[in-house]
Short mmCIF file of C-alpha atoms in Angstrom, two decimals:
data_model
loop_
_atom_site.label_atom_id
_atom_site.label_comp_id
_atom_site.label_asym_id
_atom_site.label_seq_id
_atom_site.Cartn_x
_atom_site.Cartn_y
_atom_site.Cartn_z
CA LEU A 17 -32.22 7.84 18.65
CA GLY A 18 -30.32 4.51 18.93
CA VAL A 19 -28.64 4.88 15.36
CA LYS A 20 -25.19 2.86 15.55
CA PRO A 21 -22.15 4.32 13.55
CA ASP A 22 -21.09 2.21 10.45
CA LYS A 23 -18.11 2.10 8.40
CA TYR A 24 -19.46 5.09 6.15
CA THR A 25 -19.71 7.22 9.44
CA PHE A 26 -16.08 6.47 10.44
CA ASN A 27 -14.83 6.86 6.96
CA GLY A 28 -16.35 10.26 6.75
CA LEU A 29 -14.67 11.28 9.87
CA LEU A 30 -11.27 9.86 8.46
CA LEU A 31 -11.83 11.88 5.21
CA ALA A 32 -12.37 15.20 7.56
CA ASP A 33 -9.15 14.15 9.34
CA VAL A 34 -7.19 14.08 6.18
CA SER A 35 -8.62 17.14 4.91
CA ALA A 36 -7.58 18.79 8.43
CA GLU A 37 -4.16 17.01 8.25
CA GLU A 38 -4.89 15.54 11.59
CA PRO A 39 -3.07 12.20 11.40
CA ARG A 40 -3.50 11.65 15.50
CA ARG A 41 -7.15 12.13 15.48
CA ALA A 42 -7.38 9.85 12.60
CA LEU A 43 -5.58 7.22 14.70
CA VAL A 44 -8.35 7.88 17.50
CA HIS A 45 -11.07 7.57 14.97
CA TYR A 46 -9.73 4.40 13.67
CA ALA A 47 -9.54 3.02 17.40
CA LEU A 48 -13.18 4.03 18.05
CA MET A 49 -14.17 2.08 14.84
CA ARG A 50 -12.48 -1.06 15.95
CA ARG A 51 -13.86 -0.68 19.49
CA ALA A 52 -17.53 -0.36 18.04
CA LEU A 53 -16.81 -3.78 16.14
CA VAL A 54 -17.21 -2.01 12.85
CA LEU A 55 -15.23 -3.72 10.17
CA PRO A 56 -12.94 -1.37 8.17
CA ASP A 57 -12.77 -1.65 4.32
CA ALA A 58 -10.33 -0.68 1.76
CA ALA A 59 -11.57 3.05 1.89
CA THR A 60 -10.63 3.09 5.60
CA PHE A 61 -7.08 2.24 4.63
CA ASP A 62 -6.67 4.41 1.70
CA LEU A 63 -7.72 7.12 4.12
CA LEU A 64 -5.43 6.13 6.89
CA ALA A 65 -2.63 5.78 4.62
CA ARG A 66 -3.15 9.64 3.37
CA ALA A 67 -3.28 10.67 6.97
CA LEU A 68 -0.26 9.13 8.16
CA ARG A 69 1.90 9.80 4.81
CA GLY A 70 3.42 13.10 6.04
CA THR A 71 4.27 11.70 9.31
CA GLY A 72 6.73 9.28 8.26
CA ALA A 73 4.98 6.55 9.71
CA GLY A 74 2.82 5.15 6.96
CA ALA A 75 4.09 1.68 7.91
CA LEU A 76 1.68 2.04 11.10
CA ALA A 77 -1.26 2.00 8.32
CA VAL A 78 0.01 -1.17 6.77
CA GLU A 79 0.29 -2.78 10.20
CA LEU A 80 -3.24 -1.97 11.05
CA ALA A 81 -4.35 -3.24 7.77
CA ARG A 82 -2.59 -6.46 8.10
CA GLU A 83 -4.37 -6.80 11.64
CA ALA A 84 -7.64 -6.27 9.91
CA VAL A 85 -6.85 -8.96 7.11
CA GLU A 86 -6.10 -11.62 9.92
CA VAL A 87 -9.18 -10.64 11.82
CA ARG A 88 -11.42 -10.88 8.57
CA ARG A 89 -9.99 -14.12 7.83
CA GLU A 90 -10.38 -15.52 11.12
CA LEU A 91 -14.02 -14.69 10.96
CA ALA A 92 -14.70 -16.01 7.58
CA SER A 93 -12.93 -19.33 8.60
CA ALA A 94 -15.13 -19.53 11.72
CA GLY A 95 -18.17 -19.07 9.56
CA LEU A 96 -18.88 -15.57 11.05
CA PHE A 97 -19.25 -12.36 9.06
CA ARG A 98 -21.02 -9.24 9.38
CA LYS A 99 -23.67 -9.22 6.49
CA ALA A 100 -24.19 -5.53 7.01
CA ALA A 101 -22.47 -2.49 8.74
CA GLY A 102 -23.82 -1.89 12.23
CA GLU A 103 -25.26 -5.59 12.51
CA THR A 104 -24.05 -7.86 15.28
CA TRP A 105 -21.85 -10.89 14.33
CA LYS A 106 -24.19 -13.68 12.69
CA PRO A 107 -23.35 -17.31 11.98
CA ARG A 108 -23.38 -18.29 8.35
CA ARG A 109 -24.20 -21.72 7.43
CA HIS A 110 -22.05 -21.98 4.38
CA ALA A 111 -18.93 -20.04 3.63
CA ARG A 112 -18.40 -18.55 0.14
CA ARG A 113 -15.55 -20.29 -1.82
CA GLY A 114 -13.37 -19.24 -4.84
CA ARG A 115 -13.26 -15.71 -6.15
CA ALA A 116 -16.54 -14.62 -4.77
CA GLY A 117 -15.67 -15.79 -1.41
CA ARG A 118 -12.32 -13.97 -1.59
CA ARG A 119 -14.03 -10.71 -2.70
CA LYS A 120 -16.19 -11.16 0.26
CA THR A 121 -13.50 -11.52 2.68
CA GLN A 122 -10.99 -9.22 1.06
CA VAL A 123 -10.02 -5.97 2.97
CA LEU A 124 -7.73 -4.29 0.64
CA ASP A 125 -8.03 -3.21 -3.05
CA ALA A 126 -5.52 -1.80 -5.69
CA GLY A 127 -6.42 1.75 -4.78
CA ALA A 128 -5.68 0.99 -0.90
CA CYS A 129 -2.65 -0.91 -1.77
CA ASP A 130 -1.26 2.18 -3.84
CA SER A 131 -1.97 4.64 -0.97
CA LEU A 132 -0.38 2.14 1.70
CA LEU A 133 2.74 1.71 -0.29
CA LEU A 134 3.25 5.43 -1.38
CA ALA A 135 2.94 6.20 2.37
CA CYS A 136 5.99 3.71 2.97
CA MET A 137 7.96 5.78 0.39
CA HIS A 138 8.09 8.72 3.00
CA ALA A 139 9.20 6.50 5.98
CA ALA A 140 11.11 8.61 8.80
CA PRO A 141 14.34 7.16 9.92
CA GLU A 142 13.17 5.61 13.03
CA TRP A 143 10.35 3.87 11.02
CA ARG A 144 12.79 2.53 8.33
CA GLU A 145 12.82 -1.07 9.57
CA ARG A 146 9.27 -1.41 10.35
CA THR A 147 8.59 0.11 6.73
CA CYS A 148 10.41 -2.78 5.12
CA VAL A 149 8.75 -5.45 6.89
CA ALA A 150 5.26 -3.81 6.28
CA ALA A 151 5.85 -3.25 2.54
CA ARG A 152 7.16 -6.78 2.05
CA TRP A 153 4.03 -8.24 3.72
CA LEU A 154 1.65 -6.11 1.59
CA TRP A 155 3.46 -6.82 -1.48
CA GLU A 156 3.23 -10.60 -0.67
CA HIS A 157 -0.42 -10.05 0.19
CA MET A 158 -1.24 -8.41 -3.23
CA GLN A 159 0.22 -11.55 -4.93
CA GLN A 160 -1.76 -13.90 -3.04
CA GLU A 161 -5.09 -12.06 -3.39
CA ARG A 162 -4.55 -11.25 -6.97
CA ILE A 163 -4.66 -7.57 -6.27
CA SER A 164 -3.13 -5.81 -9.36
CA ALA A 165 -0.06 -3.79 -8.68
CA THR A 166 -0.21 -0.29 -10.32
CA GLY A 167 2.84 1.45 -11.74
CA TYR A 168 2.94 3.66 -8.58
CA ALA A 169 2.52 0.74 -6.26
CA CYS A 170 5.56 -0.89 -8.11
CA ALA A 171 7.47 2.46 -7.84
CA ALA A 172 6.90 2.67 -4.01
CA MET A 173 7.99 -0.96 -3.72
CA VAL A 174 11.21 -0.27 -5.90
CA HIS A 175 11.87 2.57 -3.51
CA VAL A 176 11.47 0.80 -0.25
CA LEU A 177 13.57 -2.23 -1.42
CA GLY A 178 16.20 -0.01 -2.91
CA SER A 179 16.54 2.07 0.42
CA GLU A 180 16.79 -1.46 2.10
CA GLY A 181 19.62 -2.40 -0.23
CA ASP A 182 17.85 -5.23 -1.84
CA PHE A 183 18.62 -4.21 -5.33
CA ASP A 184 18.00 -7.48 -6.82
CA GLY A 185 14.20 -7.30 -5.45
CA ALA A 186 13.93 -3.87 -6.70
CA LYS A 187 14.70 -5.16 -10.24
CA ARG A 188 12.53 -7.97 -10.01
CA VAL A 189 9.54 -5.71 -9.08
CA PHE A 190 10.44 -3.37 -11.93
CA GLU A 191 10.38 -6.25 -14.29
CA GLN A 192 7.04 -7.38 -13.12
CA ALA A 193 5.40 -4.02 -14.02
CA GLY A 194 3.35 -3.78 -16.93
CA SER A 195 3.97 -1.34 -19.79
CA PRO A 196 3.85 1.50 -20.36
CA ARG A 197 5.73 2.00 -17.02
CA PRO A 198 4.94 5.64 -15.36
CA GLN A 199 7.82 8.03 -15.16
CA ILE A 200 8.05 7.74 -11.44
CA LEU A 201 8.62 4.04 -11.87
CA TRP A 202 11.55 4.79 -14.25
CA ALA A 203 13.04 7.52 -11.93
CA GLU A 204 12.93 5.05 -9.12
CA ILE A 205 14.72 2.19 -10.86
CA ILE A 206 17.24 4.72 -12.09
CA ASP A 207 17.87 5.75 -8.68
CA VAL A 208 18.35 2.14 -7.43
CA CYS A 209 20.75 1.51 -10.34
CA ASN A 210 22.81 4.62 -9.41
CA LYS A 211 22.92 3.37 -5.70
CA CYS A 212 24.22 -0.07 -6.90
CA GLY A 213 26.38 0.93 -9.54
CA ASP A 214 24.42 -0.96 -12.09
CA GLN A 215 23.15 1.57 -14.69
CA SER A 216 23.43 -1.01 -17.28
CA PHE A 217 20.13 -2.57 -16.12
CA ALA A 218 18.07 0.30 -16.94
CA VAL A 219 19.93 1.21 -20.16
CA SER A 220 19.45 -2.55 -21.22
CA ILE A 221 15.53 -2.06 -20.58
CA LEU A 222 15.58 1.03 -22.92
CA GLY A 223 17.51 -0.70 -25.39
CA GLY A 224 15.04 -3.58 -25.68
CA GLY A 225 12.00 -1.23 -26.57
CA GLY A 226 11.66 1.19 -23.49
CA ASP A 227 9.05 3.60 -23.36
CA THR A 228 9.04 7.37 -23.52
CA ASN A 229 8.49 7.71 -19.79
CA GLY A 230 11.80 5.90 -19.37
CA ILE A 231 13.58 8.24 -21.65
CA ARG A 232 12.15 11.22 -20.03
CA ALA A 233 13.27 9.73 -16.55
CA MET A 234 16.86 8.78 -17.89
CA LYS A 235 17.30 12.30 -19.34
CA GLY A 236 16.00 13.82 -16.09
CA ALA A 237 18.56 11.88 -14.18
CA GLU A 238 21.60 12.93 -16.39
CA HIS A 239 20.40 16.62 -15.98
CA GLU A 240 20.49 16.37 -12.27
CA GLU A 241 23.79 14.73 -12.19
CA ARG A 242 25.13 17.29 -14.43
CA LYS A 243 23.91 19.94 -11.85
CA THR A 244 25.44 18.14 -8.87
CA SER A 245 28.62 17.19 -10.26
CA PRO A 246 31.57 19.51 -9.80
CA ASP A 247 32.79 21.57 -13.03
CA LYS A 248 35.92 20.13 -14.46
#
């Protein structure tokens, strides 16, 4: 019929791959999407991250997102942009600037960044180094594009930085998170504090008006410590 697949076609395939727990097939469909010159969007990378989360290779989804961001920027700077899915590249006389222009060329949104960073939390040992690089790039990209970091994105970043041994970086991310912070974020910063031997950081924040999620996380950590410590 001469109907060309568009981003909705491929995103539908990726959704089916996520439901069927087929990460390899998801990568194949993404490769076909790029070969067809269809630009991926935030939904594409949200789905890719969800597909790869259980494989320990979540960093790969971030790397593919980074590639797409760079391609989109190159097209925008050259005055080329796909106006609608399925169309060929067309020249544009005037590139949009300011916030409107940034939205037009932006690939990721807060939801996609959530999924990508959460996928990085489950890195396999052989992916650990690439995951740190990928997560750091994504966090910096979010700051540059003014993409709001949710509490879950912050928790994932704290986890990645803490696993890398960058405790100061993990603390800075925690401090940047808005209140009320979700319990998962408190659990991650408490874990980081335990690893670096600086439990006073979490206690000082709680003492300065910490929220109920922090208190629950602290009590949960104390309960786990009692369970695992030897009887005296």
